């Protein structure tokens, strides 16, 4: 059984495993054992899993025990959930997140919980309170963040697929750095019930897979209306897999000129442009488009996201979850618990957000940010009058070295320059491998779609994967 080299061109591990189990080529237990032995062999090197599930049991369902990795900000009733923070160390939630119960009742097996930047704040996974994660393509490099454990585990074949969350790029950026397919659905497509909130108006759960075909399969299981999330959208659920026809004739692709300017590495630029040319050869029509307010996206994001985070993280006070550092009276206990439990980046964000929301500054910062957010949304609305999809780089560079950006939070924040607009506008977006740098590090192509048009970006991604083989490449050290 080799889910990564099975003779099919697109070669989707989830699909391959499902077919193989149904045909009796191998059993569910053999699949579980295969991945367990890879985790045992490689996890220490990568630091991808924070917790390993001691039980092999799974429910009866269409996924037949196939392993799905879970980012550690998705609550699980039988496994600890820490958000890679000391403040939640040892916390075992009393319930499953909506996506977890969907997967569980569909017969998924959960191998464990995946490392991340603390509370999903970061772009390199170095802000995990427990350990960094390493990039399977080069162990001296970061896997990206905040869903670095999810991306690295899929890239190294420790799981065939995983879930992550994306508030400003945390699925697409690590997917790009690790050479896998990362999908952030439309805001509201997937219920956030049981996703520990970072910035509630931006957070969205999505998938890490090797191919668009597998992303469509997994998305159809986790998406749909949920009454327990008031922002969950009650909209039709298309058959995502059925839309993957390979036919993109006439698809109108806009290339935002603001995304191809200073700061973008030459290698990334030429790989992305080549990918767009390949799509053109398949019949897509490509033209330049302008998203004039893009230059404000990073500033707007770091006001909105920190403001919401400062409010969401107020609940971690030592009374309700995880860590408590007693210090006599109530207020000193809050202070000691939060002072000890949160890491430096989380504290930085809480302070920034509290400041932006404080009386006297609210209008100048938070309110202004919301106004500019609307302008960014309008840029997309007008671009989508003419185009079906916006194509762009996912990140300005390939993966950087561990430690390289740690002392400079601003450079770290610029990692998200091409990804955060989709969150501010609530749009679906995908990152797929489209090349490699001279140093053999993966490059990602990002495609952003209209609201609830996941099918469209999945179709374009799948069409691209039918004619290229970047998604088939595997990091040497982790090959079978
Ligand atoms: N890197 C961004 C941040 O640090 C995005 C994080 C995310 O999407 N969760 O906020």
GROMACS .gro file of C-alpha atoms and ligand atoms in nm:
model
  490
    1UNK     CA    1   0.000   0.000   0.000
    2UNK     CA    2   0.152   0.329  -0.108
    3UNK     CA    3  -0.103   0.609  -0.103
    4UNK     CA    4   0.152   0.849  -0.252
    5UNK     CA    5   0.260   0.658  -0.556
    6UNK     CA    6  -0.024   0.447  -0.680
    7UNK     CA    7   0.007   0.495  -1.051
    8UNK     CA    8  -0.272   0.751  -1.083
    9UNK     CA    9  -0.169   1.091  -1.203
   10UNK     CA   10  -0.349   1.308  -0.950
   11UNK     CA   11  -0.289   1.048  -0.679
   12UNK     CA   12  -0.519   1.148  -0.393
   13UNK     CA   13  -0.440   0.947  -0.077
   14UNK     CA   14  -0.789   0.975   0.077
   15UNK     CA   15  -0.956   0.854  -0.238
   16UNK     CA   16  -0.697   0.580  -0.283
   17UNK     CA   17  -0.737   0.454   0.073
   18UNK     CA   18  -1.117   0.455   0.056
   19UNK     CA   19  -1.110   0.260  -0.268
   20UNK     CA   20  -0.853   0.016  -0.138
   21UNK     CA   21  -1.045  -0.059   0.180
   22UNK     CA   22  -1.373  -0.102  -0.011
   23UNK     CA   23  -1.207  -0.335  -0.261
   24UNK     CA   24  -1.051  -0.540   0.019
   25UNK     CA   25  -0.695  -0.460  -0.095
   26UNK     CA   26  -0.612  -0.373   0.266
   27UNK     CA   27  -0.806  -0.326   0.590
   28UNK     CA   28  -0.884  -0.017   0.796
   29UNK     CA   29  -0.654  -0.149   1.068
   30UNK     CA   30  -0.370  -0.185   0.819
   31UNK     CA   31  -0.418   0.177   0.717
   32UNK     CA   32  -0.417   0.289   1.081
   33UNK     CA   33  -0.105   0.082   1.153
   34UNK     CA   34   0.071   0.221   0.847
   35UNK     CA   35   0.023   0.580   0.961
   36UNK     CA   36   0.091   0.501   1.325
   37UNK     CA   37   0.427   0.356   1.233
   38UNK     CA   38   0.514   0.663   1.026
   39UNK     CA   39   0.418   0.889   1.315
   40UNK     CA   40   0.630   0.682   1.550
   41UNK     CA   41   0.923   0.699   1.314
   42UNK     CA   42   0.910   1.066   1.220
   43UNK     CA   43   0.718   1.271   1.472
   44UNK     CA   44   1.013   1.341   1.695
   45UNK     CA   45   1.206   1.489   1.405
   46UNK     CA   46   0.914   1.710   1.300
   47UNK     CA   47   0.739   1.801   1.625
   48UNK     CA   48   0.406   1.784   1.444
   49UNK     CA   49   0.193   1.601   1.703
   50UNK     CA   50   0.150   1.730   2.057
   51UNK     CA   51  -0.065   1.437   2.165
   52UNK     CA   52  -0.108   1.085   2.027
   53UNK     CA   53  -0.436   0.902   2.059
   54UNK     CA   54  -0.377   0.575   2.244
   55UNK     CA   55  -0.695   0.422   2.104
   56UNK     CA   56  -0.745   0.280   1.754
   57UNK     CA   57  -1.121   0.282   1.771
   58UNK     CA   58  -1.340   0.459   1.519
   59UNK     CA   59  -1.709   0.465   1.440
   60UNK     CA   60  -1.878   0.295   1.149
   61UNK     CA   61  -1.895   0.533   0.854
   62UNK     CA   62  -1.789   0.620   0.503
   63UNK     CA   63  -1.434   0.717   0.604
   64UNK     CA   64  -1.369   0.361   0.732
   65UNK     CA   65  -1.109   0.450   0.993
   66UNK     CA   66  -0.893   0.670   0.771
   67UNK     CA   67  -0.668   0.890   0.988
   68UNK     CA   68  -0.743   1.264   0.993
   69UNK     CA   69  -0.514   1.496   1.189
   70UNK     CA   70  -0.666   1.773   1.402
   71UNK     CA   71  -0.510   2.108   1.484
   72UNK     CA   72  -0.498   2.150   1.859
   73UNK     CA   73  -0.745   2.440   1.867
   74UNK     CA   74  -1.032   2.206   1.775
   75UNK     CA   75  -1.189   2.072   2.093
   76UNK     CA   76  -1.203   1.696   2.135
   77UNK     CA   77  -1.385   1.521   2.414
   78UNK     CA   78  -1.141   1.235   2.458
   79UNK     CA   79  -0.810   1.412   2.391
   80UNK     CA   80  -0.645   1.718   2.548
   81UNK     CA   81  -0.684   2.049   2.365
   82UNK     CA   82  -0.418   2.306   2.441
   83UNK     CA   83  -0.395   2.557   2.155
   84UNK     CA   84  -0.021   2.495   2.209
   85UNK     CA   85  -0.047   2.716   2.517
   86UNK     CA   86   0.063   2.653   2.873
   87UNK     CA   87  -0.258   2.814   2.990
   88UNK     CA   88  -0.455   2.514   2.857
   89UNK     CA   89  -0.207   2.243   2.947
   90UNK     CA   90  -0.394   1.929   3.043
   91UNK     CA   91  -0.737   2.067   2.951
   92UNK     CA   92  -0.972   1.796   2.828
   93UNK     CA   93  -1.287   1.951   2.680
   94UNK     CA   94  -1.626   1.799   2.763
   95UNK     CA   95  -1.743   1.806   2.400
   96UNK     CA   96  -1.636   1.772   2.036
   97UNK     CA   97  -1.613   2.061   1.791
   98UNK     CA   98  -1.876   2.040   1.516
   99UNK     CA   99  -1.618   1.934   1.257
  100UNK     CA  100  -1.480   1.672   1.493
  101UNK     CA  101  -1.819   1.516   1.551
  102UNK     CA  102  -1.890   1.525   1.178
  103UNK     CA  103  -1.566   1.340   1.108
  104UNK     CA  104  -1.615   1.104   1.401
  105UNK     CA  105  -1.961   0.999   1.289
  106UNK     CA  106  -1.827   0.961   0.934
  107UNK     CA  107  -1.582   0.699   1.058
  108UNK     CA  108  -1.256   0.897   1.075
  109UNK     CA  109  -0.982   0.784   1.313
  110UNK     CA  110  -0.801   1.063   1.495
  111UNK     CA  111  -0.430   0.993   1.538
  112UNK     CA  112  -0.387   1.290   1.773
  113UNK     CA  113  -0.361   1.665   1.809
  114UNK     CA  114  -0.135   1.878   1.595
  115UNK     CA  115   0.107   2.148   1.701
  116UNK     CA  116   0.046   2.513   1.612
  117UNK     CA  117   0.143   2.865   1.707
  118UNK     CA  118  -0.003   2.948   2.047
  119UNK     CA  119  -0.373   3.035   2.002
  120UNK     CA  120  -0.311   3.035   1.623
  121UNK     CA  121  -0.108   3.355   1.642
  122UNK     CA  122   0.194   3.333   1.419
  123UNK     CA  123   0.337   3.239   1.082
  124UNK     CA  124   0.615   2.999   1.169
  125UNK     CA  125   0.498   2.766   1.447
  126UNK     CA  126   0.782   2.897   1.660
  127UNK     CA  127   0.527   3.049   1.899
  128UNK     CA  128   0.407   2.708   2.017
  129UNK     CA  129   0.464   2.692   2.394
  130UNK     CA  130   0.576   2.330   2.362
  131UNK     CA  131   0.806   2.290   2.063
  132UNK     CA  132   0.858   2.430   1.716
  133UNK     CA  133   0.756   2.224   1.411
  134UNK     CA  134   1.008   2.162   1.135
  135UNK     CA  135   0.956   2.177   0.762
  136UNK     CA  136   0.982   1.827   0.606
  137UNK     CA  137   1.156   1.975   0.299
  138UNK     CA  138   1.434   2.120   0.508
  139UNK     CA  139   1.448   2.058   0.880
  140UNK     CA  140   1.625   2.390   0.941
  141UNK     CA  141   1.325   2.575   0.800
  142UNK     CA  142   0.988   2.657   0.954
  143UNK     CA  143   0.675   2.485   0.820
  144UNK     CA  144   0.481   2.813   0.833
  145UNK     CA  145   0.201   2.881   1.075
  146UNK     CA  146  -0.011   2.883   1.257
  147UNK     CA  147  -0.126   2.539   1.134
  148UNK     CA  148   0.234   2.419   1.097
  149UNK     CA  149   0.170   2.078   1.253
  150UNK     CA  150  -0.117   2.012   1.012
  151UNK     CA  151   0.086   2.113   0.706
  152UNK     CA  152   0.403   1.927   0.806
  153UNK     CA  153   0.216   1.608   0.896
  154UNK     CA  154   0.041   1.595   0.559
  155UNK     CA  155   0.361   1.684   0.368
  156UNK     CA  156   0.560   1.413   0.546
  157UNK     CA  157   0.286   1.152   0.507
  158UNK     CA  158   0.215   1.111   0.880
  159UNK     CA  159  -0.153   1.152   0.792
  160UNK     CA  160  -0.330   1.153   0.457
  161UNK     CA  161  -0.518   1.473   0.551
  162UNK     CA  162  -0.568   1.713   0.839
  163UNK     CA  163  -0.779   2.004   0.954
  164UNK     CA  164  -0.647   2.347   1.041
  165UNK     CA  165  -0.781   2.697   1.091
  166UNK     CA  166  -0.717   3.014   0.896
  167UNK     CA  167  -0.767   3.360   1.045
  168UNK     CA  168  -0.519   3.548   0.829
  169UNK     CA  169  -0.350   3.276   0.626
  170UNK     CA  170  -0.281   2.998   0.872
  171UNK     CA  171  -0.391   2.725   0.633
  172UNK     CA  172  -0.264   2.866   0.304
  173UNK     CA  173   0.076   2.993   0.419
  174UNK     CA  174   0.190   2.666   0.582
  175UNK     CA  175   0.038   2.468   0.292
  176UNK     CA  176   0.252   2.678   0.060
  177UNK     CA  177   0.568   2.633   0.271
  178UNK     CA  178   0.517   2.256   0.295
  179UNK     CA  179   0.404   2.186  -0.062
  180UNK     CA  180   0.050   2.065   0.009
  181UNK     CA  181  -0.303   2.174  -0.080
  182UNK     CA  182  -0.462   2.404   0.178
  183UNK     CA  183  -0.823   2.521   0.154
  184UNK     CA  184  -0.982   2.801   0.355
  185UNK     CA  185  -1.356   2.789   0.286
  186UNK     CA  186  -1.592   3.088   0.278
  187UNK     CA  187  -1.661   3.239   0.621
  188UNK     CA  188  -1.973   3.058   0.740
  189UNK     CA  189  -1.933   2.747   0.521
  190UNK     CA  190  -1.791   2.539   0.806
  191UNK     CA  191  -1.920   2.570   1.162
  192UNK     CA  192  -1.675   2.722   1.410
  193UNK     CA  193  -1.851   2.556   1.703
  194UNK     CA  194  -1.572   2.412   1.916
  195UNK     CA  195  -1.292   2.598   1.738
  196UNK     CA  196  -1.120   2.791   2.016
  197UNK     CA  197  -1.170   3.148   1.899
  198UNK     CA  198  -0.883   3.375   1.801
  199UNK     CA  199  -1.061   3.642   1.592
  200UNK     CA  200  -1.421   3.533   1.547
  201UNK     CA  201  -1.504   3.743   1.240
  202UNK     CA  202  -1.204   3.601   1.053
  203UNK     CA  203  -1.155   3.244   1.181
  204UNK     CA  204  -1.247   2.960   0.948
  205UNK     CA  205  -1.173   2.587   0.965
  206UNK     CA  206  -1.035   2.423   0.652
  207UNK     CA  207  -0.843   2.131   0.508
  208UNK     CA  208  -0.489   2.015   0.441
  209UNK     CA  209  -0.470   1.746   0.175
  210UNK     CA  210  -0.236   1.650  -0.104
  211UNK     CA  211  -0.483   1.729  -0.381
  212UNK     CA  212  -0.790   1.937  -0.460
  213UNK     CA  213  -0.975   1.609  -0.514
  214UNK     CA  214  -0.916   1.510  -0.151
  215UNK     CA  215  -0.998   1.864  -0.033
  216UNK     CA  216  -1.338   1.839  -0.203
  217UNK     CA  217  -1.402   1.505  -0.033
  218UNK     CA  218  -1.312   1.632   0.314
  219UNK     CA  219  -1.491   1.965   0.271
  220UNK     CA  220  -1.815   1.787   0.190
  221UNK     CA  221  -1.795   1.608   0.526
  222UNK     CA  222  -1.717   1.910   0.745
  223UNK     CA  223  -1.930   2.179   0.586
  224UNK     CA  224  -2.298   2.262   0.622
  225UNK     CA  225  -2.527   2.461   0.842
  226UNK     CA  226  -2.497   2.427   1.220
  227UNK     CA  227  -2.737   2.592   1.461
  228UNK     CA  228  -2.472   2.604   1.731
  229UNK     CA  229  -2.271   2.865   1.535
  230UNK     CA  230  -2.471   3.183   1.475
  231UNK     CA  231  -2.245   3.276   1.184
  232UNK     CA  232  -2.284   2.940   1.011
  233UNK     CA  233  -2.444   2.997   0.673
  234UNK     CA  234  -2.763   2.820   0.578
  235UNK     CA  235  -2.682   2.781   0.210
  236UNK     CA  236  -2.696   2.499  -0.042
  237UNK     CA  237  -2.420   2.243  -0.028
  238UNK     CA  238  -2.294   2.160  -0.374
  239UNK     CA  239  -2.140   1.823  -0.453
  240UNK     CA  240  -1.782   1.957  -0.448
  241UNK     CA  241  -1.632   1.641  -0.596
  242UNK     CA  242  -1.876   1.629  -0.887
  243UNK     CA  243  -1.762   1.974  -1.002
  244UNK     CA  244  -1.404   1.857  -1.061
  245UNK     CA  245  -1.440   1.809  -1.434
  246UNK     CA  246  -1.098   1.930  -1.541
  247UNK     CA  247  -1.269   2.172  -1.776
  248UNK     CA  248  -1.177   2.535  -1.712
  249UNK     CA  249  -1.245   2.672  -2.060
  250UNK     CA  250  -1.352   3.034  -2.036
  251UNK     CA  251  -1.270   3.064  -1.664
  252UNK     CA  252  -1.183   3.428  -1.604
  253UNK     CA  253  -0.879   3.476  -1.385
  254UNK     CA  254  -0.773   3.815  -1.250
  255UNK     CA  255  -0.414   3.882  -1.149
  256UNK     CA  256  -0.407   4.161  -0.891
  257UNK     CA  257  -0.129   4.396  -0.984
  258UNK     CA  258  -0.081   4.502  -0.619
  259UNK     CA  259   0.025   4.145  -0.534
  260UNK     CA  260   0.311   4.143  -0.782
  261UNK     CA  261   0.520   4.426  -0.646
  262UNK     CA  262   0.802   4.491  -0.400
  263UNK     CA  263   0.873   4.225  -0.146
  264UNK     CA  264   0.780   3.935  -0.374
  265UNK     CA  265   1.072   3.704  -0.443
  266UNK     CA  266   1.165   3.649  -0.808
  267UNK     CA  267   1.140   3.275  -0.779
  268UNK     CA  268   0.789   3.291  -0.636
  269UNK     CA  269   0.681   3.544  -0.894
  270UNK     CA  270   0.800   3.342  -1.192
  271UNK     CA  271   0.655   3.013  -1.061
  272UNK     CA  272   0.315   3.175  -1.002
  273UNK     CA  273   0.315   3.344  -1.343
  274UNK     CA  274   0.411   3.018  -1.511
  275UNK     CA  275   0.125   2.842  -1.332
  276UNK     CA  276  -0.118   3.103  -1.457
  277UNK     CA  277   0.012   3.054  -1.811
  278UNK     CA  278  -0.047   2.681  -1.772
  279UNK     CA  279  -0.408   2.752  -1.672
  280UNK     CA  280  -0.438   2.980  -1.974
  281UNK     CA  281  -0.330   2.693  -2.199
  282UNK     CA  282  -0.620   2.494  -2.054
  283UNK     CA  283  -0.860   2.761  -2.174
  284UNK     CA  284  -0.870   3.011  -1.887
  285UNK     CA  285  -0.872   3.379  -1.974
  286UNK     CA  286  -0.623   3.584  -1.774
  287UNK     CA  287  -0.613   3.959  -1.723
  288UNK     CA  288  -0.474   4.205  -1.475
  289UNK     CA  289  -0.705   4.341  -1.207
  290UNK     CA  290  -0.661   4.604  -0.938
  291UNK     CA  291  -0.745   4.564  -0.569
  292UNK     CA  292  -0.654   4.919  -0.473
  293UNK     CA  293  -0.696   4.889  -0.097
  294UNK     CA  294  -0.466   4.587  -0.064
  295UNK     CA  295  -0.194   4.803   0.087
  296UNK     CA  296  -0.403   4.855   0.401
  297UNK     CA  297  -0.481   4.487   0.456
  298UNK     CA  298  -0.200   4.408   0.700
  299UNK     CA  299  -0.274   4.715   0.914
  300UNK     CA  300  -0.648   4.648   0.917
  301UNK     CA  301  -0.596   4.283   0.999
  302UNK     CA  302  -0.367   4.348   1.294
  303UNK     CA  303  -0.622   4.590   1.443
  304UNK     CA  304  -0.929   4.372   1.389
  305UNK     CA  305  -0.761   4.041   1.479
  306UNK     CA  306  -0.594   4.171   1.796
  307UNK     CA  307  -0.909   4.354   1.909
  308UNK     CA  308  -1.115   4.036   1.877
  309UNK     CA  309  -0.839   3.826   2.032
  310UNK     CA  310  -0.814   4.050   2.338
  311UNK     CA  311  -1.183   3.994   2.398
  312UNK     CA  312  -1.186   3.620   2.317
  313UNK     CA  313  -0.889   3.543   2.537
  314UNK     CA  314  -1.037   3.718   2.841
  315UNK     CA  315  -1.201   3.387   2.937
  316UNK     CA  316  -0.865   3.228   3.019
  317UNK     CA  317  -0.839   3.353   3.373
  318UNK     CA  318  -0.753   3.046   3.576
  319UNK     CA  319  -1.111   2.990   3.690
  320UNK     CA  320  -1.258   2.791   3.405
  321UNK     CA  321  -0.998   2.604   3.203
  322UNK     CA  322  -0.652   2.458   3.238
  323UNK     CA  323  -0.386   2.635   3.438
  324UNK     CA  324  -0.447   2.821   3.766
  325UNK     CA  325  -0.166   2.994   3.953
  326UNK     CA  326  -0.314   3.077   4.294
  327UNK     CA  327  -0.202   3.401   4.450
  328UNK     CA  328  -0.426   3.479   4.746
  329UNK     CA  329  -0.706   3.701   4.618
  330UNK     CA  330  -0.892   3.682   4.289
  331UNK     CA  331  -0.724   3.961   4.089
  332UNK     CA  332  -0.366   3.853   4.169
  333UNK     CA  333  -0.465   3.497   4.075
  334UNK     CA  334  -0.595   3.619   3.736
  335UNK     CA  335  -0.275   3.813   3.685
  336UNK     CA  336  -0.040   3.533   3.784
  337UNK     CA  337  -0.232   3.278   3.577
  338UNK     CA  338  -0.234   3.491   3.263
  339UNK     CA  339   0.120   3.615   3.320
  340UNK     CA  340   0.251   3.261   3.350
  341UNK     CA  341   0.018   3.090   3.105
  342UNK     CA  342   0.040   3.311   2.796
  343UNK     CA  343   0.350   3.343   2.578
  344UNK     CA  344   0.504   3.670   2.459
  345UNK     CA  345   0.324   3.690   2.122
  346UNK     CA  346  -0.017   3.626   2.278
  347UNK     CA  347   0.050   3.896   2.538
  348UNK     CA  348   0.161   4.135   2.264
  349UNK     CA  349  -0.165   4.078   2.077
  350UNK     CA  350  -0.381   4.116   2.387
  351UNK     CA  351  -0.214   4.448   2.462
  352UNK     CA  352  -0.246   4.574   2.104
  353UNK     CA  353  -0.612   4.472   2.089
  354UNK     CA  354  -0.699   4.618   2.427
  355UNK     CA  355  -0.538   4.943   2.322
  356UNK     CA  356  -0.724   4.954   1.989
  357UNK     CA  357  -1.055   4.903   2.169
  358UNK     CA  358  -0.998   5.142   2.457
  359UNK     CA  359  -1.207   5.456   2.504
  360UNK     CA  360  -1.041   5.747   2.330
  361UNK     CA  361  -0.867   5.525   2.071
  362UNK     CA  362  -1.160   5.318   1.949
  363UNK     CA  363  -1.262   5.561   1.674
  364UNK     CA  364  -0.909   5.621   1.553
  365UNK     CA  365  -0.812   5.254   1.538
  366UNK     CA  366  -1.083   4.989   1.560
  367UNK     CA  367  -1.361   5.184   1.391
  368UNK     CA  368  -1.130   5.308   1.118
  369UNK     CA  369  -1.008   4.953   1.059
  370UNK     CA  370  -1.366   4.832   1.013
  371UNK     CA  371  -1.428   5.106   0.759
  372UNK     CA  372  -1.121   5.013   0.558
  373UNK     CA  373  -1.220   4.647   0.586
  374UNK     CA  374  -1.537   4.740   0.398
  375UNK     CA  375  -1.331   4.907   0.126
  376UNK     CA  376  -1.122   4.589   0.090
  377UNK     CA  377  -1.440   4.385   0.060
  378UNK     CA  378  -1.569   4.621  -0.209
  379UNK     CA  379  -1.247   4.582  -0.409
  380UNK     CA  380  -1.327   4.212  -0.436
  381UNK     CA  381  -1.694   4.267  -0.515
  382UNK     CA  382  -1.602   4.483  -0.811
  383UNK     CA  383  -1.322   4.248  -0.923
  384UNK     CA  384  -1.567   3.958  -0.918
  385UNK     CA  385  -1.801   4.143  -1.154
  386UNK     CA  386  -1.547   4.068  -1.421
  387UNK     CA  387  -1.353   3.766  -1.294
  388UNK     CA  388  -1.439   3.421  -1.157
  389UNK     CA  389  -1.116   3.378  -0.965
  390UNK     CA  390  -0.827   3.590  -0.838
  391UNK     CA  391  -0.487   3.420  -0.870
  392UNK     CA  392  -0.183   3.533  -0.674
  393UNK     CA  393   0.116   3.410  -0.481
  394UNK     CA  394   0.031   3.262  -0.140
  395UNK     CA  395   0.342   3.404   0.028
  396UNK     CA  396   0.612   3.654  -0.070
  397UNK     CA  397   0.894   3.401  -0.016
  398UNK     CA  398   0.951   3.031   0.040
  399UNK     CA  399   0.999   2.889   0.391
  400UNK     CA  400   1.251   3.077   0.605
  401UNK     CA  401   1.493   2.939   0.861
  402UNK     CA  402   1.397   2.879   1.223
  403UNK     CA  403   1.490   3.186   1.426
  404UNK     CA  404   1.523   3.410   1.121
  405UNK     CA  405   1.218   3.629   1.187
  406UNK     CA  406   1.173   3.564   1.557
  407UNK     CA  407   1.316   3.890   1.681
  408UNK     CA  408   1.115   4.097   1.437
  409UNK     CA  409   0.737   4.071   1.477
  410UNK     CA  410   0.673   4.310   1.190
  411UNK     CA  411   0.855   4.097   0.932
  412UNK     CA  412   0.662   3.801   1.068
  413UNK     CA  413   0.334   3.992   1.021
  414UNK     CA  414   0.422   4.063   0.655
  415UNK     CA  415   0.407   3.689   0.585
  416UNK     CA  416   0.032   3.731   0.559
  417UNK     CA  417   0.031   4.013   0.309
  418UNK     CA  418  -0.132   3.807   0.030
  419UNK     CA  419  -0.357   3.588   0.243
  420UNK     CA  420  -0.535   3.815   0.490
  421UNK     CA  421  -0.755   4.001   0.243
  422UNK     CA  422  -0.952   3.682   0.179
  423UNK     CA  423  -1.022   3.659   0.554
  424UNK     CA  424  -1.117   4.026   0.581
  425UNK     CA  425  -1.360   3.974   0.290
  426UNK     CA  426  -1.474   3.627   0.408
  427UNK     CA  427  -1.384   3.466   0.076
  428UNK     CA  428  -1.281   3.106  -0.002
  429UNK     CA  429  -0.919   3.060  -0.104
  430UNK     CA  430  -0.684   2.772  -0.177
  431UNK     CA  431  -0.307   2.727  -0.196
  432UNK     CA  432  -0.160   2.458  -0.418
  433UNK     CA  433   0.201   2.367  -0.498
  434UNK     CA  434   0.318   2.531  -0.823
  435UNK     CA  435   0.695   2.494  -0.820
  436UNK     CA  436   1.013   2.474  -0.617
  437UNK     CA  437   1.289   2.719  -0.539
  438UNK     CA  438   1.654   2.654  -0.623
  439UNK     CA  439   1.688   2.536  -0.265
  440UNK     CA  440   1.416   2.279  -0.325
  441UNK     CA  441   1.152   2.453  -0.116
  442UNK     CA  442   0.789   2.449  -0.231
  443UNK     CA  443   0.612   2.752  -0.382
  444UNK     CA  444   0.236   2.804  -0.356
  445UNK     CA  445  -0.022   2.939  -0.598
  446UNK     CA  446  -0.321   3.100  -0.429
  447UNK     CA  447  -0.666   3.116  -0.584
  448UNK     CA  448  -0.942   3.323  -0.426
  449UNK     CA  449  -1.306   3.269  -0.520
  450UNK     CA  450  -1.645   3.436  -0.486
  451UNK     CA  451  -1.841   3.374  -0.165
  452UNK     CA  452  -1.942   3.006  -0.144
  453UNK     CA  453  -1.772   2.931  -0.476
  454UNK     CA  454  -1.534   2.670  -0.330
  455UNK     CA  455  -1.630   2.450  -0.625
  456UNK     CA  456  -1.481   2.700  -0.865
  457UNK     CA  457  -1.139   2.725  -0.697
  458UNK     CA  458  -1.132   2.351  -0.636
  459UNK     CA  459  -1.208   2.290  -1.003
  460UNK     CA  460  -0.926   2.521  -1.114
  461UNK     CA  461  -0.687   2.363  -0.862
  462UNK     CA  462  -0.781   2.014  -0.975
  463UNK     CA  463  -0.743   2.109  -1.342
  464UNK     CA  464  -0.394   2.235  -1.261
  465UNK     CA  465  -0.305   1.917  -1.073
  466UNK     CA  466  -0.414   1.709  -1.371
  467UNK     CA  467  -0.149   1.875  -1.587
  468UNK     CA  468   0.136   1.922  -1.339
  469UNK     CA  469   0.318   1.707  -1.087
  470UNK     CA  470   0.432   1.952  -0.818
  471UNK     CA  471   0.175   1.807  -0.579
  472UNK     CA  472   0.322   1.458  -0.628
  473UNK     CA  473   0.669   1.548  -0.507
  474UNK     CA  474   0.758   1.431  -0.161
  475UNK     CA  475   1.032   1.537   0.076
  476UNK     CA  476   1.312   1.282   0.031
  477UNK     CA  477   1.369   1.200   0.393
  478UNK     CA  478   1.003   1.110   0.441
  479UNK     CA  479   0.943   0.916   0.123
  480UNK     CA  480   0.833   0.558   0.142
  481LIG     N1  481  -0.008   3.469   1.076
  481LIG     C1  482  -0.131   3.536   1.107
  481LIG     C2  483  -0.130   3.582   1.250
  481LIG     O1  484  -0.031   3.566   1.310
  481LIG     C3  485  -0.246   3.448   1.076
  481LIG     C4  486  -0.279   3.355   1.182
  481LIG     C5  487  -0.396   3.268   1.148
  481LIG     O2  488  -0.443   3.266   1.036
  481LIG     N2  489  -0.444   3.199   1.249
  481LIG     O3  490  -0.224   3.633   1.301
   0.00000   0.00000   0.00000
